[in-house]
Tab-separated table of C-alpha atoms and ligand atoms in Angstrom:
chain	number	residue	atom	x	y	z
A	801	MET	CA	-23.828	8.198	27.625
A	802	ALA	CA	-21.803	5.727	25.528
A	803	PHE	CA	-18.215	5.339	26.663
A	804	LEU	CA	-16.711	4.523	23.255
A	805	ALA	CA	-16.696	7.117	20.478
A	806	ASP	CA	-19.436	6.964	17.834
A	807	ALA	CA	-16.685	7.142	15.219
A	808	LEU	CA	-15.650	3.582	16.119
A	809	SER	CA	-18.963	2.227	14.863
A	810	ARG	CA	-17.935	3.370	11.374
A	811	VAL	CA	-14.640	1.490	11.398
A	812	LYS	CA	-13.792	-2.138	10.655
A	813	PRO	CA	-10.746	-3.946	12.031
A	814	SER	CA	-8.013	-4.663	9.470
A	815	ALA	CA	-8.782	-7.896	7.564
A	816	THR	CA	-5.122	-8.368	6.711
A	817	ILE	CA	-4.095	-8.228	10.358
A	818	ALA	CA	-6.974	-10.599	11.221
A	819	VAL	CA	-5.770	-13.185	8.681
A	820	SER	CA	-2.212	-13.066	10.031
A	821	GLN	CA	-3.594	-13.455	13.546
A	822	LYS	CA	-5.728	-16.471	12.567
A	823	ALA	CA	-2.726	-18.097	10.848
A	824	ARG	CA	-0.618	-17.542	14.000
A	825	GLU	CA	-3.318	-19.097	16.185
A	826	LEU	CA	-3.576	-22.193	13.990
A	827	LYS	CA	0.223	-22.532	13.969
A	828	ALA	CA	0.282	-22.275	17.759
A	829	LYS	CA	-2.169	-25.205	17.829
A	830	GLY	CA	0.311	-27.257	15.827
A	831	ARG	CA	-1.238	-26.859	12.349
A	832	ASP	CA	1.078	-26.604	9.359
A	833	VAL	CA	0.089	-23.160	8.068
A	834	ILE	CA	1.628	-21.077	5.283
A	835	GLY	CA	0.770	-17.414	5.845
A	836	LEU	CA	0.531	-15.372	2.658
A	837	GLY	CA	-1.387	-12.548	4.284
A	838	ALA	CA	1.309	-10.208	5.530
A	839	GLY	CA	2.281	-7.134	3.528
A	840	GLU	CA	5.948	-6.909	4.358
A	841	PRO	CA	9.199	-7.955	2.700
A	842	ASP	CA	10.753	-11.083	4.190
A	843	PHE	CA	14.264	-9.598	3.739
A	844	ASP	CA	16.195	-8.075	6.606
A	845	THR	CA	16.984	-4.339	6.663
A	846	PRO	CA	20.343	-3.776	4.880
A	847	ASP	CA	23.402	-3.640	7.161
A	848	ASN	CA	24.435	-0.079	6.274
A	849	ILE	CA	21.010	1.133	7.460
A	850	LYS	CA	21.169	-0.862	10.691
A	851	GLN	CA	24.693	0.476	11.262
A	852	ALA	CA	23.493	4.082	10.835
A	853	ALA	CA	20.945	3.479	13.581
A	854	ILE	CA	23.554	2.002	15.917
A	855	GLU	CA	25.820	4.991	15.293
A	856	ALA	CA	22.909	7.363	15.973
A	857	ILE	CA	22.350	5.705	19.347
A	858	ASN	CA	26.059	5.889	20.166
A	859	ARG	CA	26.142	9.593	19.203
A	860	GLY	CA	23.274	10.239	21.596
A	861	GLU	CA	20.644	10.996	18.954
A	862	THR	CA	18.064	9.841	21.448
A	863	LYS	CA	16.080	13.005	22.161
A	864	TYR	CA	12.883	14.507	20.748
A	865	THR	CA	13.379	15.705	17.188
A	866	PRO	CA	11.643	18.590	15.388
A	867	VAL	CA	7.990	17.524	14.873
A	868	SER	CA	8.236	17.245	11.061
A	869	GLY	CA	11.562	15.398	11.172
A	870	ILE	CA	15.298	16.001	11.520
A	871	PRO	CA	16.676	18.471	8.921
A	872	GLU	CA	19.027	15.792	7.541
A	873	LEU	CA	16.119	13.499	6.709
A	874	ARG	CA	13.981	16.276	5.241
A	875	GLU	CA	16.929	17.226	3.009
A	876	ALA	CA	17.352	13.573	2.011
A	877	ILE	CA	13.657	13.482	1.081
A	878	VAL	CA	14.053	16.636	-1.047
A	879	ARG	CA	16.960	14.968	-2.879
A	880	LYS	CA	15.025	11.710	-3.278
A	881	PHE	CA	12.073	13.458	-4.920
A	882	LYS	CA	14.411	15.340	-7.269
A	883	ARG	CA	16.585	12.319	-8.114
A	884	GLU	CA	13.869	9.738	-8.599
A	885	ASN	CA	10.747	11.680	-9.524
A	886	ASN	CA	12.066	14.973	-10.909
A	887	LEU	CA	9.943	16.868	-8.349
A	888	ASP	CA	11.104	20.111	-6.723
A	889	TYR	CA	10.259	20.590	-3.071
A	890	THR	CA	11.891	22.561	-0.274
A	891	ALA	CA	12.633	20.895	3.047
A	892	ALA	CA	9.810	22.946	4.593
A	893	GLN	CA	7.393	21.240	2.187
A	894	THR	CA	8.262	17.796	3.554
A	895	ILE	CA	7.126	15.927	6.643
A	896	VAL	CA	8.265	12.688	8.281
A	897	GLY	CA	5.780	10.510	10.162
A	898	THR	CA	5.606	7.248	12.066
A	899	GLY	CA	5.060	5.199	8.920
A	900	GLY	CA	3.277	6.153	5.761
A	901	LYS	CA	0.132	5.169	7.616
A	902	GLN	CA	0.444	8.108	9.964
A	903	ILE	CA	1.173	10.507	7.114
A	904	LEU	CA	-2.084	9.480	5.450
A	905	PHE	CA	-4.011	9.667	8.684
A	906	ASN	CA	-2.697	13.152	9.438
A	907	ALA	CA	-3.495	14.359	5.940
A	908	PHE	CA	-7.109	13.265	6.389
A	909	MET	CA	-7.249	14.609	9.959
A	910	ALA	CA	-5.996	17.950	8.715
A	911	THR	CA	-8.557	18.278	5.933
A	912	MET	CA	-11.763	16.292	6.517
A	913	ASN	CA	-15.013	18.009	7.407
A	914	PRO	CA	-18.357	16.196	7.720
A	915	GLY	CA	-19.789	15.582	4.260
A	916	ASP	CA	-16.426	15.711	2.493
A	917	GLU	CA	-15.995	12.889	0.017
A	918	VAL	CA	-12.867	10.935	-0.807
A	919	VAL	CA	-12.762	9.017	-4.081
A	920	ILE	CA	-11.078	5.624	-3.639
A	921	PRO	CA	-10.686	3.106	-6.488
A	922	THR	CA	-11.440	-0.535	-5.646
A	923	PRO	CA	-9.755	-2.809	-4.822
A	924	TYR	CA	-8.172	-0.519	-2.220
A	925	TRP	CA	-5.690	-0.801	0.607
A	926	VAL	CA	-7.881	-1.627	3.617
A	927	SER	CA	-6.904	1.422	5.657
A	928	TYR	CA	-8.002	4.208	3.279
A	929	PRO	CA	-11.756	4.050	3.832
A	930	GLU	CA	-11.392	3.413	7.555
A	931	MET	CA	-9.116	6.431	7.984
A	932	VAL	CA	-11.496	8.627	5.998
A	933	SER	CA	-14.464	7.469	8.096
A	934	LEU	CA	-12.577	7.937	11.367
A	935	CYS	CA	-11.759	11.490	10.337
A	936	GLY	CA	-15.442	12.205	9.600
A	937	GLY	CA	-15.348	12.014	5.808
A	938	THR	CA	-17.206	9.771	3.381
A	939	PRO	CA	-15.376	7.253	1.184
A	940	VAL	CA	-16.734	7.049	-2.366
A	941	PHE	CA	-15.701	3.857	-4.126
A	942	VAL	CA	-15.099	3.518	-7.846
A	943	ALA	CA	-14.771	-0.007	-9.154
A	944	THR	CA	-12.094	-1.220	-11.509
A	945	THR	CA	-12.293	-4.527	-13.364
A	946	GLN	CA	-10.001	-7.474	-13.841
A	947	GLU	CA	-10.432	-7.006	-17.626
A	948	ASN	CA	-8.903	-3.526	-17.235
A	949	LYS	CA	-6.095	-4.980	-15.055
A	950	PHE	CA	-7.645	-3.293	-11.981
A	951	LYS	CA	-6.885	0.164	-13.344
A	952	LEU	CA	-9.328	3.023	-13.030
A	953	LYS	CA	-10.856	4.349	-16.227
A	954	ALA	CA	-10.854	8.120	-16.729
A	955	GLU	CA	-14.617	8.215	-17.343
A	956	ASP	CA	-15.281	6.347	-14.080
A	957	LEU	CA	-13.143	8.821	-12.143
A	958	GLU	CA	-14.977	11.721	-13.814
A	959	ARG	CA	-18.361	10.250	-12.815
A	960	ALA	CA	-17.316	9.777	-9.172
A	961	ILE	CA	-16.304	13.415	-8.645
A	962	THR	CA	-18.935	15.676	-7.069
A	963	PRO	CA	-18.774	19.225	-5.658
A	964	LYS	CA	-18.125	17.551	-2.283
A	965	THR	CA	-15.039	15.626	-3.419
A	966	LYS	CA	-12.033	16.707	-1.399
A	967	TRP	CA	-9.446	14.039	-2.233
A	968	PHE	CA	-8.752	11.460	-4.874
A	969	VAL	CA	-6.619	8.655	-3.433
A	970	PHE	CA	-4.214	7.141	-5.942
A	971	ASN	CA	-2.028	4.101	-5.207
A	972	SER	CA	0.320	2.700	-7.832
A	973	PRO	CA	1.678	0.040	-7.671
A	974	SER	CA	-1.403	-1.013	-5.784
A	975	ASN	CA	-1.927	-2.953	-2.640
A	976	PRO	CA	-3.786	-5.343	-3.150
A	977	SER	CA	-3.830	-5.781	-6.941
A	978	GLY	CA	-0.211	-4.983	-7.841
A	979	ALA	CA	-1.555	-2.859	-10.725
A	980	ALA	CA	0.753	-0.005	-11.688
A	981	TYR	CA	-0.136	2.868	-14.032
A	982	SER	CA	2.182	3.791	-16.886
A	983	HIS	CA	2.808	7.475	-17.620
A	984	ASP	CA	0.084	7.488	-20.287
A	985	GLU	CA	-2.462	5.625	-18.172
A	986	LEU	CA	-1.876	8.107	-15.375
A	987	LYS	CA	-2.111	11.064	-17.765
A	988	ALA	CA	-5.675	10.030	-18.626
A	989	LEU	CA	-6.548	10.413	-14.920
A	990	THR	CA	-4.619	13.652	-14.357
A	991	ASP	CA	-6.441	15.163	-17.371
A	992	VAL	CA	-9.717	14.505	-15.539
A	993	LEU	CA	-8.318	15.989	-12.325
A	994	MET	CA	-7.218	19.148	-14.163
A	995	ARG	CA	-10.874	19.720	-15.041
A	996	HIS	CA	-11.833	19.635	-11.323
A	997	PRO	CA	-9.645	22.167	-9.539
A	998	HIS	CA	-11.329	21.626	-6.149
A	999	VAL	CA	-10.112	17.998	-5.951
A	1000	TRP	CA	-6.830	17.288	-4.159
A	1001	VAL	CA	-4.684	14.254	-4.953
A	1002	LEU	CA	-3.239	11.989	-2.306
A	1003	THR	CA	-0.794	9.716	-4.040
A	1004	ASP	CA	0.512	6.741	-2.091
A	1005	ASP	CA	3.773	5.778	-3.802
A	1006	MET	CA	4.807	3.262	-1.164
A	1007	TYR	CA	5.570	0.517	-3.737
A	1008	GLU	CA	7.407	2.812	-6.190
A	1009	HIS	CA	10.554	0.701	-6.194
A	1010	LEU	CA	8.800	-2.611	-6.693
A	1011	THR	CA	7.972	-2.706	-10.391
A	1012	TYR	CA	8.989	-5.404	-12.843
A	1013	GLY	CA	10.175	-5.899	-16.394
A	1014	ASP	CA	10.649	-2.608	-18.214
A	1015	PHE	CA	7.797	-0.867	-16.400
A	1016	ARG	CA	8.646	2.754	-15.534
A	1017	PHE	CA	7.087	4.216	-12.383
A	1018	ALA	CA	5.274	7.577	-12.626
A	1019	THR	CA	3.697	9.786	-9.965
A	1020	PRO	CA	0.866	12.303	-10.604
A	1021	VAL	CA	2.786	15.603	-10.266
A	1022	GLU	CA	5.585	14.300	-12.478
A	1023	VAL	CA	2.999	13.499	-15.156
A	1024	GLU	CA	0.968	16.691	-14.649
A	1025	PRO	CA	2.909	19.520	-12.963
A	1026	GLY	CA	-0.362	21.511	-12.936
A	1027	LEU	CA	-1.381	19.377	-9.937
A	1028	TYR	CA	1.599	20.497	-7.827
A	1029	ASP	CA	-0.401	22.902	-5.639
A	1030	ARG	CA	-3.007	20.294	-4.684
A	1031	THR	CA	-1.125	17.034	-4.393
A	1032	LEU	CA	0.372	15.306	-1.393
A	1033	THR	CA	2.999	12.827	-2.588
A	1034	MET	CA	3.475	10.155	0.067
A	1035	ASN	CA	6.180	7.522	0.241
A	1036	GLY	CA	8.193	5.642	2.849
A	1037	VAL	CA	11.036	3.278	3.583
A	1038	SER	CA	8.962	0.281	4.760
A	1039	LYS	CA	8.694	-1.676	1.523
A	1040	ALA	CA	11.635	-0.490	-0.588
A	1041	TYR	CA	14.248	-0.911	2.164
A	1042	ALA	CA	12.629	-3.732	4.184
A	1043	MET	CA	12.079	-1.381	7.131
A	1044	THR	CA	8.450	-2.013	8.133
A	1045	GLY	CA	9.231	-2.103	11.848
A	1046	TRP	CA	11.208	1.135	11.863
A	1047	ARG	CA	8.013	3.079	11.182
A	1048	ILE	CA	9.167	5.879	8.913
A	1049	GLY	CA	7.023	7.386	6.159
A	1050	TYR	CA	7.183	10.795	4.550
A	1051	ALA	CA	5.432	13.163	2.188
A	1052	ALA	CA	5.866	16.414	0.301
A	1053	GLY	CA	3.211	18.878	-0.742
A	1054	PRO	CA	1.855	22.412	-0.420
A	1055	LEU	CA	3.235	24.266	2.595
A	1056	ALA	CA	-0.137	25.061	4.189
A	1057	LEU	CA	-1.095	21.376	4.245
A	1058	ILE	CA	2.302	20.310	5.609
A	1059	LYS	CA	1.990	22.924	8.368
A	1060	ALA	CA	-1.466	21.636	9.304
A	1061	MET	CA	-0.148	18.058	9.436
A	1062	ASP	CA	2.791	19.262	11.550
A	1063	MET	CA	0.361	20.814	14.013
A	1064	ILE	CA	-1.568	17.563	14.381
A	1065	GLN	CA	1.604	15.535	14.751
A	1066	GLY	CA	2.867	17.953	17.395
A	1067	GLN	CA	-0.113	17.075	19.575
A	1068	GLN	CA	0.022	13.417	18.747
A	1069	THR	CA	3.500	11.822	18.673
A	1070	SER	CA	5.794	14.898	18.703
A	1071	GLY	CA	7.461	13.276	15.687
A	1072	ALA	CA	8.898	9.954	14.557
A	1073	CYS	CA	11.558	7.950	16.429
A	1074	SER	CA	14.925	9.748	16.327
A	1075	ILE	CA	16.961	6.593	15.690
A	1076	ALA	CA	14.680	5.358	12.913
A	1077	GLN	CA	14.946	8.780	11.274
A	1078	TRP	CA	18.740	8.493	11.146
A	1079	ALA	CA	18.376	5.012	9.668
A	1080	ALA	CA	16.067	6.472	7.011
A	1081	VAL	CA	18.678	9.143	6.155
A	1082	GLU	CA	21.081	6.310	5.320
A	1083	ALA	CA	18.372	4.428	3.394
A	1084	LEU	CA	17.681	7.430	1.149
A	1085	ASN	CA	21.244	8.792	0.841
A	1086	GLY	CA	23.238	5.551	0.960
A	1087	PRO	CA	23.871	2.865	-1.686
A	1088	GLN	CA	20.719	1.848	-3.539
A	1089	ASP	CA	21.903	-1.523	-4.928
A	1090	PHE	CA	19.666	-3.388	-2.455
A	1091	ILE	CA	16.618	-2.274	-4.462
A	1092	PRO	CA	17.354	-3.828	-7.901
A	1093	ALA	CA	18.653	-7.005	-6.239
A	1094	ASN	CA	15.373	-7.421	-4.336
A	1095	LYS	CA	13.264	-6.525	-7.324
A	1096	LYS	CA	14.782	-9.411	-9.244
A	1097	ILE	CA	13.886	-11.820	-6.462
A	1098	PHE	CA	10.324	-10.498	-6.227
A	1099	GLU	CA	9.876	-10.681	-9.983
A	1100	GLY	CA	10.875	-14.362	-10.017
A	1101	ARG	CA	8.388	-15.063	-7.243
A	1102	ARG	CA	5.607	-13.201	-9.030
A	1103	ASP	CA	6.167	-15.243	-12.182
A	1104	LEU	CA	6.166	-18.491	-10.222
A	1105	VAL	CA	2.953	-17.674	-8.351
A	1106	VAL	CA	1.083	-16.375	-11.406
A	1107	SER	CA	1.996	-19.419	-13.449
A	1108	MET	CA	1.087	-21.936	-10.725
A	1109	LEU	CA	-2.192	-20.211	-9.832
A	1110	ASN	CA	-3.290	-20.143	-13.437
A	1111	GLN	CA	-2.944	-23.947	-13.388
A	1112	ALA	CA	-5.415	-24.166	-10.480
A	1113	LYS	CA	-8.938	-25.128	-11.588
A	1114	GLY	CA	-11.314	-22.148	-11.358
A	1115	ILE	CA	-8.600	-19.547	-10.614
A	1116	GLU	CA	-7.639	-16.753	-12.973
A	1117	CYS	CA	-4.566	-14.755	-12.057
A	1118	PRO	CA	-3.409	-11.695	-13.991
A	1119	SER	CA	0.290	-10.821	-13.848
A	1120	PRO	CA	0.585	-7.374	-12.233
A	1121	GLU	CA	3.327	-4.828	-12.888
A	1122	GLY	CA	4.337	-4.175	-9.293
A	1123	ALA	CA	4.200	-4.470	-5.480
A	1124	PHE	CA	4.435	-7.981	-4.026
A	1125	TYR	CA	0.824	-9.042	-4.374
A	1126	VAL	CA	-1.314	-10.916	-6.857
A	1127	TYR	CA	-5.076	-10.620	-6.875
A	1128	PRO	CA	-6.534	-13.700	-8.549
A	1129	SER	CA	-10.211	-14.273	-9.191
A	1130	CYS	CA	-11.868	-17.288	-7.551
A	1131	LYS	CA	-15.094	-16.827	-9.502
A	1132	GLY	CA	-14.749	-20.309	-10.998
A	1133	LEU	CA	-15.064	-21.836	-7.514
A	1134	ILE	CA	-18.200	-19.958	-6.443
A	1135	GLY	CA	-21.122	-22.380	-6.145
A	1136	LYS	CA	-18.865	-25.425	-5.732
A	1137	ALA	CA	-18.615	-27.554	-2.612
A	1138	ALA	CA	-15.346	-27.432	-0.667
A	1139	PRO	CA	-13.822	-30.704	0.657
A	1140	SER	CA	-15.665	-30.037	3.959
A	1141	GLY	CA	-18.963	-30.160	2.063
A	1142	LYS	CA	-19.667	-26.463	2.548
A	1143	VAL	CA	-20.731	-24.627	-0.594
A	1144	ILE	CA	-18.428	-21.717	-1.442
A	1145	GLU	CA	-20.687	-18.709	-1.851
A	1146	THR	CA	-18.241	-15.831	-1.446
A	1147	ASP	CA	-14.512	-15.163	-1.607
A	1148	GLU	CA	-14.553	-15.088	2.182
A	1149	ASP	CA	-15.886	-18.689	2.147
A	1150	PHE	CA	-13.146	-19.581	-0.331
A	1151	VAL	CA	-10.316	-18.288	1.869
A	1152	SER	CA	-11.673	-19.806	5.075
A	1153	GLU	CA	-12.214	-23.223	3.443
A	1154	LEU	CA	-8.717	-23.035	1.934
A	1155	LEU	CA	-7.253	-22.286	5.353
A	1156	GLU	CA	-9.194	-25.140	6.950
A	1157	ALA	CA	-8.454	-27.712	4.258
A	1158	GLU	CA	-4.895	-26.877	3.258
A	1159	GLY	CA	-3.518	-24.468	5.856
A	1160	VAL	CA	-2.887	-21.638	3.383
A	1161	ALA	CA	-3.750	-18.171	4.700
A	1162	VAL	CA	-4.700	-15.551	2.092
A	1163	VAL	CA	-6.989	-12.498	2.322
A	1164	HIS	CA	-10.440	-12.387	0.723
A	1165	GLY	CA	-10.977	-9.728	-1.942
A	1166	SER	CA	-14.173	-8.348	-0.426
A	1167	ALA	CA	-11.991	-6.927	2.376
A	1168	PHE	CA	-10.407	-4.745	-0.319
A	1169	GLY	CA	-13.770	-3.818	-1.828
A	1170	LEU	CA	-13.669	-6.009	-4.951
A	1171	GLY	CA	-14.345	-9.688	-5.387
A	1172	PRO	CA	-14.700	-12.588	-5.770
A	1173	ASN	CA	-10.911	-12.452	-5.559
A	1174	PHE	CA	-8.214	-13.037	-3.008
A	1175	ARG	CA	-4.862	-11.451	-2.278
A	1176	ILE	CA	-1.635	-13.350	-2.025
A	1177	SER	CA	1.468	-11.642	-0.713
A	1178	TYR	CA	4.481	-13.252	-2.373
A	1179	ALA	CA	6.939	-11.636	0.035
A	1180	THR	CA	8.059	-15.058	1.230
A	1181	SER	CA	10.486	-17.750	0.061
A	1182	GLU	CA	10.088	-19.495	-3.289
A	1183	ALA	CA	9.950	-22.875	-1.559
A	1184	LEU	CA	7.004	-21.803	0.601
A	1185	LEU	CA	5.255	-20.127	-2.331
A	1186	GLU	CA	5.610	-23.271	-4.419
A	1187	GLU	CA	4.211	-25.422	-1.628
A	1188	ALA	CA	1.335	-22.963	-1.029
A	1189	CYS	CA	0.429	-22.890	-4.727
A	1190	LYS	CA	0.501	-26.710	-4.881
A	1191	ARG	CA	-1.927	-26.775	-1.974
A	1192	ILE	CA	-4.192	-24.214	-3.668
A	1193	GLN	CA	-4.166	-26.347	-6.831
A	1194	ARG	CA	-5.062	-29.423	-4.773
A	1195	PHE	CA	-7.843	-27.545	-2.946
A	1196	CYS	CA	-9.332	-26.230	-6.189
A	1197	ALA	CA	-9.208	-29.687	-7.800
A	1198	ALA	CA	-11.039	-31.098	-4.759
A	1199	CYS	CA	-13.898	-28.565	-5.005
A	1200	LYS	CA	-16.828	-30.138	-6.820
B	1404	PLP	C1	-0.573	0.928	-0.003
B	1404	PLP	C2	0.073	1.127	1.319
B	1404	PLP	N1	0.209	2.367	1.787
B	1404	PLP	C3	0.765	2.611	2.980
B	1404	PLP	C4	1.207	1.596	3.779
B	1404	PLP	C5	1.783	1.940	5.117
B	1404	PLP	O1	3.121	1.728	5.212
B	1404	PLP	P1	3.945	2.106	6.516
B	1404	PLP	O2	3.019	2.677	7.517
B	1404	PLP	O3	4.607	0.853	6.956
B	1404	PLP	O4	4.950	3.131	6.051
B	1404	PLP	C6	1.069	0.280	3.356
B	1404	PLP	C7	1.467	-0.841	4.219
B	1404	PLP	O5	1.051	-1.955	4.097
B	1404	PLP	C8	0.490	0.037	2.085
B	1404	PLP	O6	0.344	-1.205	1.627
């Protein structure tokens, strides 16, 4: 009898965590490494949010909370959805989890049966397919193209749906491509979904507040209220409020689904950290001026990185609407010899040769299901980004 679960054989470790780990190891050996792999803002959590947590500790808010979250946070989530997305939910239709990651996991746990399919556009956030597989479902990938700015075409979504499709996973702005769907682009997809009433929508709006220029964020139920009874709208405080370590995510959706997720969470964590929940109340209810100030900084970094990468020989880098990632193509380098003499055959070869030669850590696109590309997280200082892009330019020029 095998000791480890069969389910583990279907799961891959996270490539993004692996890259960060490799960069740390090289640094520990004394190498000068710039890590552009991590998906978290480099800013500190705003002081008012930290203060709310300190006050919660001092008030003795240190006990178990209701499984789905403290009433104050669930009310703050209701107000957030109304204020920012024009969506009406009751507090009972909301749930708080230990990060958006756990919300997603619990949604799949609560709904997956063997044979159920989950449609996931590529490139995707690395955890979606692994979560689906762990929960016994089958990921079904639908490719996007760089020409279409990594956005899914309605006809491709239509073709991917079968009688077994349970969920369509939607993520805008996207990790890893940064692509964000306008209202009209999203409407083309929701029109398809309206023709398939058995398909539920899991929308991951984690990067909602990180969009640039005059782009206006839209979420599926806002665009098509007809999807209200079969959509789980997920969001969190990690990216918008620089709170990755606090581990608070949340969602709103149909009551029966929320209750099922509550039941799983009750047997799993008993709910998210009490202190972090009070911090999240302040994040959602408190001053929001942190968000536009950060957006401006991120936008400047995006423009810098896109412009410098497009000057690197063999690299093509579209300028995405949101998140803090770019997803350039390294197709022009495939078949060339790296400075080490090794021929670059895949995007994985490209990133490992780049790390060896220039000490720049990025993540290969094949880890996100679409290549030959690579992902750069620009959630780091302009000085480091400039240096990293100079090194990438030098590396590309040295490939023959
Ligand atoms: C697209 C996307 N969804 C969800 C998450 C999970 O966020 P958290 O668990 O920190 O709330 C991440 C984090 O990287 C992400 O990139």
